Amino acid sequence: MKNDFPEIDVVFDADTIADRIETLATEIADKLPDDVLIVVVLKGSFVFAADLLRGLDRAGMRPRVDFITLSSYGTRTESSGTVELTRDISEDVRGRSVMIVDDILDSGRTLAFATDLMTARGAESVHTCVLLDKHEKREVSIEADYIGFPVDDLFVVGYGIDMAHLFRSLPFIGVVRQG
Ligand code: IMP
Ligand code: MG
Protein backbone atom coordinates (compact mmCIF):
# COMPACT_ATOMS: atom_id res chain seq x y z
CA MET A 1 0.00 0.00 0.00
CA LYS A 2 1.14 3.53 -0.80
CA ASN A 3 2.35 5.38 2.28
CA ASP A 4 3.25 9.06 2.00
CA PHE A 5 4.59 9.15 5.55
CA PRO A 6 8.08 7.64 5.47
CA GLU A 7 8.40 7.89 9.26
CA ILE A 8 5.36 5.65 9.80
CA ASP A 9 5.16 1.87 9.34
CA VAL A 10 1.70 0.60 8.38
CA VAL A 11 0.18 -1.91 10.82
CA PHE A 12 -3.42 -2.08 9.49
CA ASP A 13 -4.15 -0.62 6.06
CA ALA A 14 -7.45 1.05 5.14
CA ASP A 15 -8.94 -2.01 3.37
CA THR A 16 -8.08 -4.32 6.27
CA ILE A 17 -9.75 -1.92 8.72
CA ALA A 18 -12.85 -1.56 6.52
CA ASP A 19 -13.27 -5.35 6.16
CA ARG A 20 -12.92 -5.94 9.88
CA ILE A 21 -15.43 -3.21 10.76
CA GLU A 22 -18.03 -4.69 8.41
CA THR A 23 -17.73 -8.06 10.18
CA LEU A 24 -17.80 -6.41 13.60
CA ALA A 25 -20.96 -4.47 12.69
CA THR A 26 -22.71 -7.69 11.67
CA GLU A 27 -21.74 -9.37 14.97
CA ILE A 28 -23.00 -6.39 16.96
CA ALA A 29 -26.26 -6.19 14.99
CA ASP A 30 -26.86 -9.91 15.73
CA LYS A 31 -26.53 -9.42 19.48
CA LEU A 32 -27.56 -5.92 20.55
CA PRO A 33 -30.97 -4.21 20.25
CA ASP A 34 -31.46 -2.11 17.11
CA ASP A 35 -32.01 1.07 19.15
CA VAL A 36 -28.83 0.80 21.23
CA LEU A 37 -27.35 4.11 22.37
CA ILE A 38 -23.79 4.37 21.08
CA VAL A 39 -21.52 6.42 23.37
CA VAL A 40 -18.42 7.44 21.43
CA VAL A 41 -15.35 8.21 23.54
CA LEU A 42 -13.60 11.23 22.02
CA LYS A 43 -11.34 12.12 20.59
CA GLY A 44 -9.43 9.07 19.34
CA SER A 45 -12.40 6.99 18.22
CA PHE A 46 -14.16 9.52 15.98
CA VAL A 47 -13.04 7.97 12.69
CA PHE A 48 -13.66 4.41 13.87
CA ALA A 49 -17.09 5.38 15.19
CA ALA A 50 -18.04 7.07 11.92
CA ASP A 51 -17.24 3.92 9.94
CA LEU A 52 -18.70 1.53 12.52
CA LEU A 53 -21.98 3.47 12.69
CA ARG A 54 -22.47 3.25 8.94
CA GLY A 55 -21.66 -0.47 9.12
CA LEU A 56 -24.30 -0.85 11.83
CA ASP A 57 -26.81 0.95 9.63
CA ARG A 58 -26.05 -1.42 6.73
CA ALA A 59 -26.53 -4.29 9.19
CA GLY A 60 -30.03 -3.00 9.97
CA MET A 61 -29.50 -1.17 13.26
CA ARG A 62 -30.92 2.27 14.07
CA PRO A 63 -28.71 3.44 16.92
CA ARG A 64 -28.73 6.80 18.64
CA VAL A 65 -25.31 8.37 19.11
CA ASP A 66 -23.80 10.60 21.77
CA PHE A 67 -20.26 11.66 22.59
CA ILE A 68 -18.20 11.79 25.76
CA THR A 69 -14.71 13.23 26.07
CA LEU A 70 -12.40 11.42 28.47
CA SER A 71 -8.76 12.17 28.94
CA SER A 72 -5.93 10.27 30.59
CA TYR A 73 -3.03 10.90 28.27
CA GLY A 74 -2.64 14.64 27.69
CA THR A 75 0.08 14.98 25.07
CA ARG A 76 2.39 12.32 26.46
CA THR A 77 2.62 8.72 25.33
CA GLU A 78 2.13 7.24 28.80
CA SER A 79 -1.17 7.32 30.67
CA SER A 80 -1.35 9.67 33.65
CA GLY A 81 -3.34 7.09 35.59
CA THR A 82 -6.43 9.17 36.28
CA VAL A 83 -9.31 9.55 33.88
CA GLU A 84 -10.93 12.96 33.56
CA LEU A 85 -14.41 13.61 32.25
CA THR A 86 -13.87 16.61 29.98
CA ARG A 87 -17.23 16.69 28.20
CA ASP A 88 -20.31 14.66 29.15
CA ILE A 89 -23.04 13.07 27.04
CA SER A 90 -26.41 14.82 26.94
CA GLU A 91 -28.57 11.67 26.66
CA ASP A 92 -30.23 10.13 29.74
CA VAL A 93 -29.01 6.51 29.83
CA ARG A 94 -31.49 5.26 32.47
CA GLY A 95 -33.07 2.01 31.31
CA ARG A 96 -31.23 2.14 27.98
CA SER A 97 -28.98 -0.38 26.26
CA VAL A 98 -25.64 1.35 25.82
CA MET A 99 -22.58 0.43 23.78
CA ILE A 100 -19.40 2.39 24.50
CA VAL A 101 -17.03 2.78 21.54
CA ASP A 102 -13.35 3.58 22.07
CA ASP A 103 -10.24 3.46 19.92
CA ILE A 104 -7.77 1.56 22.11
CA LEU A 105 -8.13 -0.59 25.21
CA ASP A 106 -4.79 -0.15 26.96
CA SER A 107 -4.53 -0.06 30.79
CA GLY A 108 -8.32 -0.36 30.80
CA ARG A 109 -8.87 2.71 32.98
CA THR A 110 -10.74 4.74 30.36
CA LEU A 111 -13.16 1.97 29.42
CA ALA A 112 -13.69 0.99 33.07
CA PHE A 113 -14.43 4.64 33.92
CA ALA A 114 -16.96 4.96 31.09
CA THR A 115 -18.61 1.60 31.86
CA ASP A 116 -18.90 2.37 35.58
CA LEU A 117 -20.36 5.81 34.80
CA MET A 118 -23.09 4.42 32.51
CA THR A 119 -23.90 1.64 35.00
CA ALA A 120 -24.07 4.11 37.91
CA ARG A 121 -26.50 6.24 35.90
CA GLY A 122 -28.85 3.30 35.52
CA ALA A 123 -28.21 1.97 32.02
CA GLU A 124 -30.02 -1.34 31.54
CA SER A 125 -26.99 -2.89 29.86
CA VAL A 126 -23.53 -1.61 28.97
CA HIS A 127 -21.53 -3.23 26.17
CA THR A 128 -18.15 -2.14 24.88
CA CYS A 129 -16.44 -2.06 21.50
CA VAL A 130 -12.82 -1.09 20.84
CA LEU A 131 -10.88 -0.99 17.60
CA LEU A 132 -7.57 -2.09 19.16
CA ASP A 133 -6.88 -4.21 22.22
CA LYS A 134 -3.42 -3.95 23.82
CA HIS A 135 -4.03 -6.91 26.06
CA GLU A 136 -0.61 -7.12 27.69
CA LYS A 137 -0.88 -3.55 29.01
CA ARG A 138 -3.98 -4.12 31.14
CA GLU A 139 -3.89 -2.74 34.69
CA VAL A 140 -7.62 -2.83 35.41
CA SER A 141 -9.61 -6.02 35.00
CA ILE A 142 -11.80 -5.30 31.96
CA GLU A 143 -12.32 -6.89 28.55
CA ALA A 144 -14.24 -5.42 25.61
CA ASP A 145 -17.23 -7.28 24.18
CA TYR A 146 -16.28 -6.44 20.59
CA ILE A 147 -12.67 -6.02 19.41
CA GLY A 148 -11.38 -4.96 16.00
CA PHE A 149 -7.81 -6.19 16.30
CA PRO A 150 -5.48 -7.31 19.09
CA VAL A 151 -2.19 -5.36 19.00
CA ASP A 152 1.19 -5.61 20.67
CA ASP A 153 2.43 -2.91 23.00
CA LEU A 154 3.25 -0.38 20.28
CA PHE A 155 2.34 3.30 20.23
CA VAL A 156 0.04 3.52 17.22
CA VAL A 157 -1.29 6.51 15.28
CA GLY A 158 -3.68 7.21 12.43
CA TYR A 159 -7.37 6.56 11.69
CA GLY A 160 -8.34 9.09 14.39
CA ILE A 161 -5.60 8.07 16.83
CA ASP A 162 -3.05 10.76 17.60
CA MET A 163 0.37 11.45 18.97
CA ALA A 164 0.25 14.97 20.45
CA HIS A 165 -2.78 15.73 18.19
CA LEU A 166 -0.86 14.75 15.07
CA PHE A 167 -1.60 11.92 12.59
CA ARG A 168 -5.36 11.63 13.26
CA SER A 169 -6.08 12.13 9.55
CA LEU A 170 -4.05 9.15 8.30
CA PRO A 171 -6.37 6.64 6.56
CA PHE A 172 -4.45 3.69 8.05
CA ILE A 173 -3.06 2.68 11.45
CA GLY A 174 0.69 2.70 11.85
CA VAL A 175 3.58 3.06 14.25
CA VAL A 176 6.01 5.96 14.32
CA ARG A 177 9.47 4.65 13.60
CA GLN A 178 11.92 5.30 16.41
CA GLY A 179 15.24 7.09 15.79
P1 IMP B 1 -6.36 3.31 28.90
O1 IMP B 1 -7.21 4.15 29.78
O2 IMP B 1 -4.96 3.16 29.45
O3 IMP B 1 -6.96 1.99 28.52
O4 IMP B 1 -6.10 4.15 27.61
C1 IMP B 1 -6.98 4.22 26.60
C2 IMP B 1 -6.75 5.49 25.82
O5 IMP B 1 -5.38 5.82 25.74
C3 IMP B 1 -7.20 5.28 24.39
O6 IMP B 1 -8.54 5.62 24.24
C4 IMP B 1 -6.29 6.21 23.64
O7 IMP B 1 -6.88 7.49 23.59
C5 IMP B 1 -5.03 6.29 24.46
N1 IMP B 1 -4.00 5.41 23.89
C6 IMP B 1 -3.63 4.20 24.34
N2 IMP B 1 -2.67 3.65 23.55
C7 IMP B 1 -2.43 4.55 22.58
C8 IMP B 1 -1.57 4.56 21.41
O8 IMP B 1 -0.84 3.61 21.11
N3 IMP B 1 -1.64 5.66 20.63
C9 IMP B 1 -2.45 6.73 20.91
N4 IMP B 1 -3.29 6.75 21.96
C10 IMP B 1 -3.28 5.68 22.79
MG1 MG C 1 -9.17 7.70 23.88
PDB file of C-alpha atoms and ligand atoms in Angstrom:
ATOM      1  CA  MET A   1       0.000   0.000   0.000  1.00  0.00           C
ATOM      2  CA  LYS A   2       1.144   3.532  -0.800  1.00  0.00           C
ATOM      3  CA  ASN A   3       2.352   5.378   2.283  1.00  0.00           C
ATOM      4  CA  ASP A   4       3.251   9.063   1.999  1.00  0.00           C
ATOM      5  CA  PHE A   5       4.585   9.150   5.548  1.00  0.00           C
ATOM      6  CA  PRO A   6       8.079   7.643   5.473  1.00  0.00           C
ATOM      7  CA  GLU A   7       8.401   7.890   9.260  1.00  0.00           C
ATOM      8  CA  ILE A   8       5.364   5.646   9.798  1.00  0.00           C
ATOM      9  CA  ASP A   9       5.159   1.872   9.340  1.00  0.00           C
ATOM     10  CA  VAL A  10       1.698   0.601   8.377  1.00  0.00           C
ATOM     11  CA  VAL A  11       0.180  -1.911  10.818  1.00  0.00           C
ATOM     12  CA  PHE A  12      -3.418  -2.079   9.491  1.00  0.00           C
ATOM     13  CA  ASP A  13      -4.155  -0.620   6.062  1.00  0.00           C
ATOM     14  CA  ALA A  14      -7.453   1.052   5.141  1.00  0.00           C
ATOM     15  CA  ASP A  15      -8.936  -2.012   3.372  1.00  0.00           C
ATOM     16  CA  THR A  16      -8.084  -4.322   6.273  1.00  0.00           C
ATOM     17  CA  ILE A  17      -9.754  -1.915   8.721  1.00  0.00           C
ATOM     18  CA  ALA A  18     -12.854  -1.560   6.523  1.00  0.00           C
ATOM     19  CA  ASP A  19     -13.270  -5.347   6.160  1.00  0.00           C
ATOM     20  CA  ARG A  20     -12.925  -5.942   9.884  1.00  0.00           C
ATOM     21  CA  ILE A  21     -15.427  -3.207  10.761  1.00  0.00           C
ATOM     22  CA  GLU A  22     -18.029  -4.686   8.410  1.00  0.00           C
ATOM     23  CA  THR A  23     -17.731  -8.059  10.178  1.00  0.00           C
ATOM     24  CA  LEU A  24     -17.800  -6.412  13.604  1.00  0.00           C
ATOM     25  CA  ALA A  25     -20.956  -4.465  12.694  1.00  0.00           C
ATOM     26  CA  THR A  26     -22.713  -7.687  11.672  1.00  0.00           C
ATOM     27  CA  GLU A  27     -21.738  -9.366  14.965  1.00  0.00           C
ATOM     28  CA  ILE A  28     -23.000  -6.386  16.958  1.00  0.00           C
ATOM     29  CA  ALA A  29     -26.264  -6.193  14.990  1.00  0.00           C
ATOM     30  CA  ASP A  30     -26.862  -9.910  15.733  1.00  0.00           C
ATOM     31  CA  LYS A  31     -26.534  -9.422  19.483  1.00  0.00           C
ATOM     32  CA  LEU A  32     -27.565  -5.919  20.550  1.00  0.00           C
ATOM     33  CA  PRO A  33     -30.971  -4.212  20.248  1.00  0.00           C
ATOM     34  CA  ASP A  34     -31.457  -2.107  17.110  1.00  0.00           C
ATOM     35  CA  ASP A  35     -32.012   1.067  19.147  1.00  0.00           C
ATOM     36  CA  VAL A  36     -28.828   0.797  21.229  1.00  0.00           C
ATOM     37  CA  LEU A  37     -27.352   4.111  22.366  1.00  0.00           C
ATOM     38  CA  ILE A  38     -23.787   4.371  21.081  1.00  0.00           C
ATOM     39  CA  VAL A  39     -21.524   6.423  23.370  1.00  0.00           C
ATOM     40  CA  VAL A  40     -18.425   7.442  21.432  1.00  0.00           C
ATOM     41  CA  VAL A  41     -15.354   8.208  23.539  1.00  0.00           C
ATOM     42  CA  LEU A  42     -13.601  11.231  22.019  1.00  0.00           C
ATOM     43  CA  LYS A  43     -11.341  12.121  20.592  1.00  0.00           C
ATOM     44  CA  GLY A  44      -9.435   9.072  19.336  1.00  0.00           C
ATOM     45  CA  SER A  45     -12.404   6.988  18.217  1.00  0.00           C
ATOM     46  CA  PHE A  46     -14.165   9.525  15.984  1.00  0.00           C
ATOM     47  CA  VAL A  47     -13.037   7.973  12.695  1.00  0.00           C
ATOM     48  CA  PHE A  48     -13.661   4.406  13.870  1.00  0.00           C
ATOM     49  CA  ALA A  49     -17.091   5.375  15.192  1.00  0.00           C
ATOM     50  CA  ALA A  50     -18.040   7.069  11.923  1.00  0.00           C
ATOM     51  CA  ASP A  51     -17.237   3.921   9.940  1.00  0.00           C
ATOM     52  CA  LEU A  52     -18.695   1.527  12.520  1.00  0.00           C
ATOM     53  CA  LEU A  53     -21.983   3.468  12.685  1.00  0.00           C
ATOM     54  CA  ARG A  54     -22.471   3.248   8.940  1.00  0.00           C
ATOM     55  CA  GLY A  55     -21.660  -0.469   9.116  1.00  0.00           C
ATOM     56  CA  LEU A  56     -24.298  -0.854  11.831  1.00  0.00           C
ATOM     57  CA  ASP A  57     -26.811   0.947   9.626  1.00  0.00           C
ATOM     58  CA  ARG A  58     -26.047  -1.423   6.729  1.00  0.00           C
ATOM     59  CA  ALA A  59     -26.532  -4.289   9.195  1.00  0.00           C
ATOM     60  CA  GLY A  60     -30.026  -3.002   9.974  1.00  0.00           C
ATOM     61  CA  MET A  61     -29.501  -1.174  13.260  1.00  0.00           C
ATOM     62  CA  ARG A  62     -30.919   2.268  14.067  1.00  0.00           C
ATOM     63  CA  PRO A  63     -28.710   3.442  16.923  1.00  0.00           C
ATOM     64  CA  ARG A  64     -28.730   6.804  18.635  1.00  0.00           C
ATOM     65  CA  VAL A  65     -25.314   8.375  19.109  1.00  0.00           C
ATOM     66  CA  ASP A  66     -23.800  10.599  21.774  1.00  0.00           C
ATOM     67  CA  PHE A  67     -20.255  11.665  22.585  1.00  0.00           C
ATOM     68  CA  ILE A  68     -18.197  11.786  25.761  1.00  0.00           C
ATOM     69  CA  THR A  69     -14.713  13.229  26.070  1.00  0.00           C
ATOM     70  CA  LEU A  70     -12.402  11.421  28.473  1.00  0.00           C
ATOM     71  CA  SER A  71      -8.755  12.168  28.942  1.00  0.00           C
ATOM     72  CA  SER A  72      -5.928  10.267  30.587  1.00  0.00           C
ATOM     73  CA  TYR A  73      -3.026  10.898  28.270  1.00  0.00           C
ATOM     74  CA  GLY A  74      -2.635  14.642  27.689  1.00  0.00           C
ATOM     75  CA  THR A  75       0.077  14.983  25.067  1.00  0.00           C
ATOM     76  CA  ARG A  76       2.387  12.319  26.456  1.00  0.00           C
ATOM     77  CA  THR A  77       2.617   8.720  25.328  1.00  0.00           C
ATOM     78  CA  GLU A  78       2.125   7.244  28.801  1.00  0.00           C
ATOM     79  CA  SER A  79      -1.169   7.320  30.674  1.00  0.00           C
ATOM     80  CA  SER A  80      -1.346   9.671  33.650  1.00  0.00           C
ATOM     81  CA  GLY A  81      -3.343   7.088  35.595  1.00  0.00           C
ATOM     82  CA  THR A  82      -6.427   9.174  36.277  1.00  0.00           C
ATOM     83  CA  VAL A  83      -9.313   9.554  33.883  1.00  0.00           C
ATOM     84  CA  GLU A  84     -10.928  12.962  33.559  1.00  0.00           C
ATOM     85  CA  LEU A  85     -14.412  13.606  32.254  1.00  0.00           C
ATOM     86  CA  THR A  86     -13.871  16.614  29.981  1.00  0.00           C
ATOM     87  CA  ARG A  87     -17.230  16.690  28.196  1.00  0.00           C
ATOM     88  CA  ASP A  88     -20.306  14.663  29.150  1.00  0.00           C
ATOM     89  CA  ILE A  89     -23.042  13.073  27.039  1.00  0.00           C
ATOM     90  CA  SER A  90     -26.409  14.819  26.941  1.00  0.00           C
ATOM     91  CA  GLU A  91     -28.573  11.665  26.660  1.00  0.00           C
ATOM     92  CA  ASP A  92     -30.227  10.130  29.739  1.00  0.00           C
ATOM     93  CA  VAL A  93     -29.010   6.510  29.835  1.00  0.00           C
ATOM     94  CA  ARG A  94     -31.490   5.263  32.475  1.00  0.00           C
ATOM     95  CA  GLY A  95     -33.071   2.006  31.309  1.00  0.00           C
ATOM     96  CA  ARG A  96     -31.230   2.141  27.980  1.00  0.00           C
ATOM     97  CA  SER A  97     -28.977  -0.377  26.263  1.00  0.00           C
ATOM     98  CA  VAL A  98     -25.642   1.350  25.819  1.00  0.00           C
ATOM     99  CA  MET A  99     -22.578   0.434  23.781  1.00  0.00           C
ATOM    100  CA  ILE A 100     -19.396   2.390  24.501  1.00  0.00           C
ATOM    101  CA  VAL A 101     -17.026   2.776  21.542  1.00  0.00           C
ATOM    102  CA  ASP A 102     -13.348   3.576  22.072  1.00  0.00           C
ATOM    103  CA  ASP A 103     -10.240   3.458  19.921  1.00  0.00           C
ATOM    104  CA  ILE A 104      -7.774   1.560  22.109  1.00  0.00           C
ATOM    105  CA  LEU A 105      -8.127  -0.586  25.212  1.00  0.00           C
ATOM    106  CA  ASP A 106      -4.792  -0.152  26.960  1.00  0.00           C
ATOM    107  CA  SER A 107      -4.525  -0.058  30.786  1.00  0.00           C
ATOM    108  CA  GLY A 108      -8.324  -0.365  30.804  1.00  0.00           C
ATOM    109  CA  ARG A 109      -8.871   2.705  32.978  1.00  0.00           C
ATOM    110  CA  THR A 110     -10.738   4.737  30.358  1.00  0.00           C
ATOM    111  CA  LEU A 111     -13.162   1.965  29.418  1.00  0.00           C
ATOM    112  CA  ALA A 112     -13.689   0.993  33.069  1.00  0.00           C
ATOM    113  CA  PHE A 113     -14.433   4.637  33.924  1.00  0.00           C
ATOM    114  CA  ALA A 114     -16.962   4.963  31.092  1.00  0.00           C
ATOM    115  CA  THR A 115     -18.607   1.601  31.860  1.00  0.00           C
ATOM    116  CA  ASP A 116     -18.903   2.371  35.580  1.00  0.00           C
ATOM    117  CA  LEU A 117     -20.358   5.809  34.802  1.00  0.00           C
ATOM    118  CA  MET A 118     -23.090   4.421  32.510  1.00  0.00           C
ATOM    119  CA  THR A 119     -23.905   1.644  35.000  1.00  0.00           C
ATOM    120  CA  ALA A 120     -24.072   4.112  37.912  1.00  0.00           C
ATOM    121  CA  ARG A 121     -26.499   6.240  35.903  1.00  0.00           C
ATOM    122  CA  GLY A 122     -28.854   3.297  35.522  1.00  0.00           C
ATOM    123  CA  ALA A 123     -28.205   1.970  32.020  1.00  0.00           C
ATOM    124  CA  GLU A 124     -30.018  -1.343  31.540  1.00  0.00           C
ATOM    125  CA  SER A 125     -26.988  -2.892  29.855  1.00  0.00           C
ATOM    126  CA  VAL A 126     -23.527  -1.610  28.974  1.00  0.00           C
ATOM    127  CA  HIS A 127     -21.531  -3.235  26.172  1.00  0.00           C
ATOM    128  CA  THR A 128     -18.146  -2.143  24.878  1.00  0.00           C
ATOM    129  CA  CYS A 129     -16.437  -2.061  21.496  1.00  0.00           C
ATOM    130  CA  VAL A 130     -12.819  -1.093  20.839  1.00  0.00           C
ATOM    131  CA  LEU A 131     -10.878  -0.987  17.603  1.00  0.00           C
ATOM    132  CA  LEU A 132      -7.572  -2.086  19.157  1.00  0.00           C
ATOM    133  CA  ASP A 133      -6.877  -4.211  22.224  1.00  0.00           C
ATOM    134  CA  LYS A 134      -3.423  -3.952  23.823  1.00  0.00           C
ATOM    135  CA  HIS A 135      -4.028  -6.911  26.062  1.00  0.00           C
ATOM    136  CA  GLU A 136      -0.607  -7.123  27.690  1.00  0.00           C
ATOM    137  CA  LYS A 137      -0.884  -3.546  29.014  1.00  0.00           C
ATOM    138  CA  ARG A 138      -3.979  -4.120  31.141  1.00  0.00           C
ATOM    139  CA  GLU A 139      -3.893  -2.736  34.691  1.00  0.00           C
ATOM    140  CA  VAL A 140      -7.623  -2.828  35.407  1.00  0.00           C
ATOM    141  CA  SER A 141      -9.611  -6.025  35.005  1.00  0.00           C
ATOM    142  CA  ILE A 142     -11.805  -5.297  31.964  1.00  0.00           C
ATOM    143  CA  GLU A 143     -12.322  -6.887  28.553  1.00  0.00           C
ATOM    144  CA  ALA A 144     -14.235  -5.422  25.608  1.00  0.00           C
ATOM    145  CA  ASP A 145     -17.229  -7.282  24.183  1.00  0.00           C
ATOM    146  CA  TYR A 146     -16.276  -6.439  20.592  1.00  0.00           C
ATOM    147  CA  ILE A 147     -12.674  -6.015  19.414  1.00  0.00           C
ATOM    148  CA  GLY A 148     -11.380  -4.959  16.000  1.00  0.00           C
ATOM    149  CA  PHE A 149      -7.811  -6.188  16.300  1.00  0.00           C
ATOM    150  CA  PRO A 150      -5.484  -7.307  19.090  1.00  0.00           C
ATOM    151  CA  VAL A 151      -2.189  -5.364  19.003  1.00  0.00           C
ATOM    152  CA  ASP A 152       1.194  -5.609  20.668  1.00  0.00           C
ATOM    153  CA  ASP A 153       2.426  -2.909  23.004  1.00  0.00           C
ATOM    154  CA  LEU A 154       3.253  -0.377  20.284  1.00  0.00           C
ATOM    155  CA  PHE A 155       2.340   3.303  20.227  1.00  0.00           C
ATOM    156  CA  VAL A 156       0.036   3.520  17.216  1.00  0.00           C
ATOM    157  CA  VAL A 157      -1.292   6.514  15.285  1.00  0.00           C
ATOM    158  CA  GLY A 158      -3.685   7.212  12.434  1.00  0.00           C
ATOM    159  CA  TYR A 159      -7.368   6.557  11.692  1.00  0.00           C
ATOM    160  CA  GLY A 160      -8.343   9.086  14.385  1.00  0.00           C
ATOM    161  CA  ILE A 161      -5.603   8.074  16.827  1.00  0.00           C
ATOM    162  CA  ASP A 162      -3.045  10.757  17.601  1.00  0.00           C
ATOM    163  CA  MET A 163       0.371  11.449  18.968  1.00  0.00           C
ATOM    164  CA  ALA A 164       0.252  14.972  20.449  1.00  0.00           C
ATOM    165  CA  HIS A 165      -2.778  15.728  18.193  1.00  0.00           C
ATOM    166  CA  LEU A 166      -0.862  14.754  15.069  1.00  0.00           C
ATOM    167  CA  PHE A 167      -1.600  11.917  12.588  1.00  0.00           C
ATOM    168  CA  ARG A 168      -5.362  11.634  13.256  1.00  0.00           C
ATOM    169  CA  SER A 169      -6.081  12.130   9.547  1.00  0.00           C
ATOM    170  CA  LEU A 170      -4.048   9.154   8.297  1.00  0.00           C
ATOM    171  CA  PRO A 171      -6.365   6.641   6.563  1.00  0.00           C
ATOM    172  CA  PHE A 172      -4.447   3.690   8.046  1.00  0.00           C
ATOM    173  CA  ILE A 173      -3.061   2.679  11.454  1.00  0.00           C
ATOM    174  CA  GLY A 174       0.695   2.697  11.855  1.00  0.00           C
ATOM    175  CA  VAL A 175       3.581   3.062  14.253  1.00  0.00           C
ATOM    176  CA  VAL A 176       6.006   5.957  14.324  1.00  0.00           C
ATOM    177  CA  ARG A 177       9.471   4.646  13.602  1.00  0.00           C
ATOM    178  CA  GLN A 178      11.918   5.302  16.407  1.00  0.00           C
ATOM    179  CA  GLY A 179      15.238   7.093  15.795  1.00  0.00           C
TER     180      GLY A 179
HETATM  181  P1  IMP B   1      -6.362   3.311  28.902  1.00  0.00           P
HETATM  182  O1  IMP B   1      -7.212   4.148  29.782  1.00  0.00           O
HETATM  183  O2  IMP B   1      -4.962   3.160  29.451  1.00  0.00           O
HETATM  184  O3  IMP B   1      -6.962   1.992  28.525  1.00  0.00           O
HETATM  185  O4  IMP B   1      -6.098   4.151  27.608  1.00  0.00           O
HETATM  186  C1  IMP B   1      -6.976   4.216  26.603  1.00  0.00           C
HETATM  187  C2  IMP B   1      -6.751   5.488  25.817  1.00  0.00           C
HETATM  188  O5  IMP B   1      -5.380   5.822  25.743  1.00  0.00           O
HETATM  189  C3  IMP B   1      -7.195   5.276  24.385  1.00  0.00           C
HETATM  190  O6  IMP B   1      -8.543   5.624  24.239  1.00  0.00           O
HETATM  191  C4  IMP B   1      -6.288   6.213  23.645  1.00  0.00           C
HETATM  192  O7  IMP B   1      -6.878   7.486  23.590  1.00  0.00           O
HETATM  193  C5  IMP B   1      -5.026   6.285  24.465  1.00  0.00           C
HETATM  194  N1  IMP B   1      -3.997   5.409  23.892  1.00  0.00           N
HETATM  195  C6  IMP B   1      -3.625   4.195  24.340  1.00  0.00           C
HETATM  196  N2  IMP B   1      -2.670   3.649  23.552  1.00  0.00           N
HETATM  197  C7  IMP B   1      -2.433   4.554  22.579  1.00  0.00           C
HETATM  198  C8  IMP B   1      -1.573   4.564  21.411  1.00  0.00           C
HETATM  199  O8  IMP B   1      -0.836   3.606  21.108  1.00  0.00           O
HETATM  200  N3  IMP B   1      -1.636   5.662  20.629  1.00  0.00           N
HETATM  201  C9  IMP B   1      -2.453   6.726  20.909  1.00  0.00           C
HETATM  202  N4  IMP B   1      -3.286   6.752  21.958  1.00  0.00           N
HETATM  203  C10 IMP B   1      -3.281   5.684  22.792  1.00  0.00           C
HETATM  204 MG    MG B   2      -9.170   7.702  23.880  1.00  0.00          MG
END
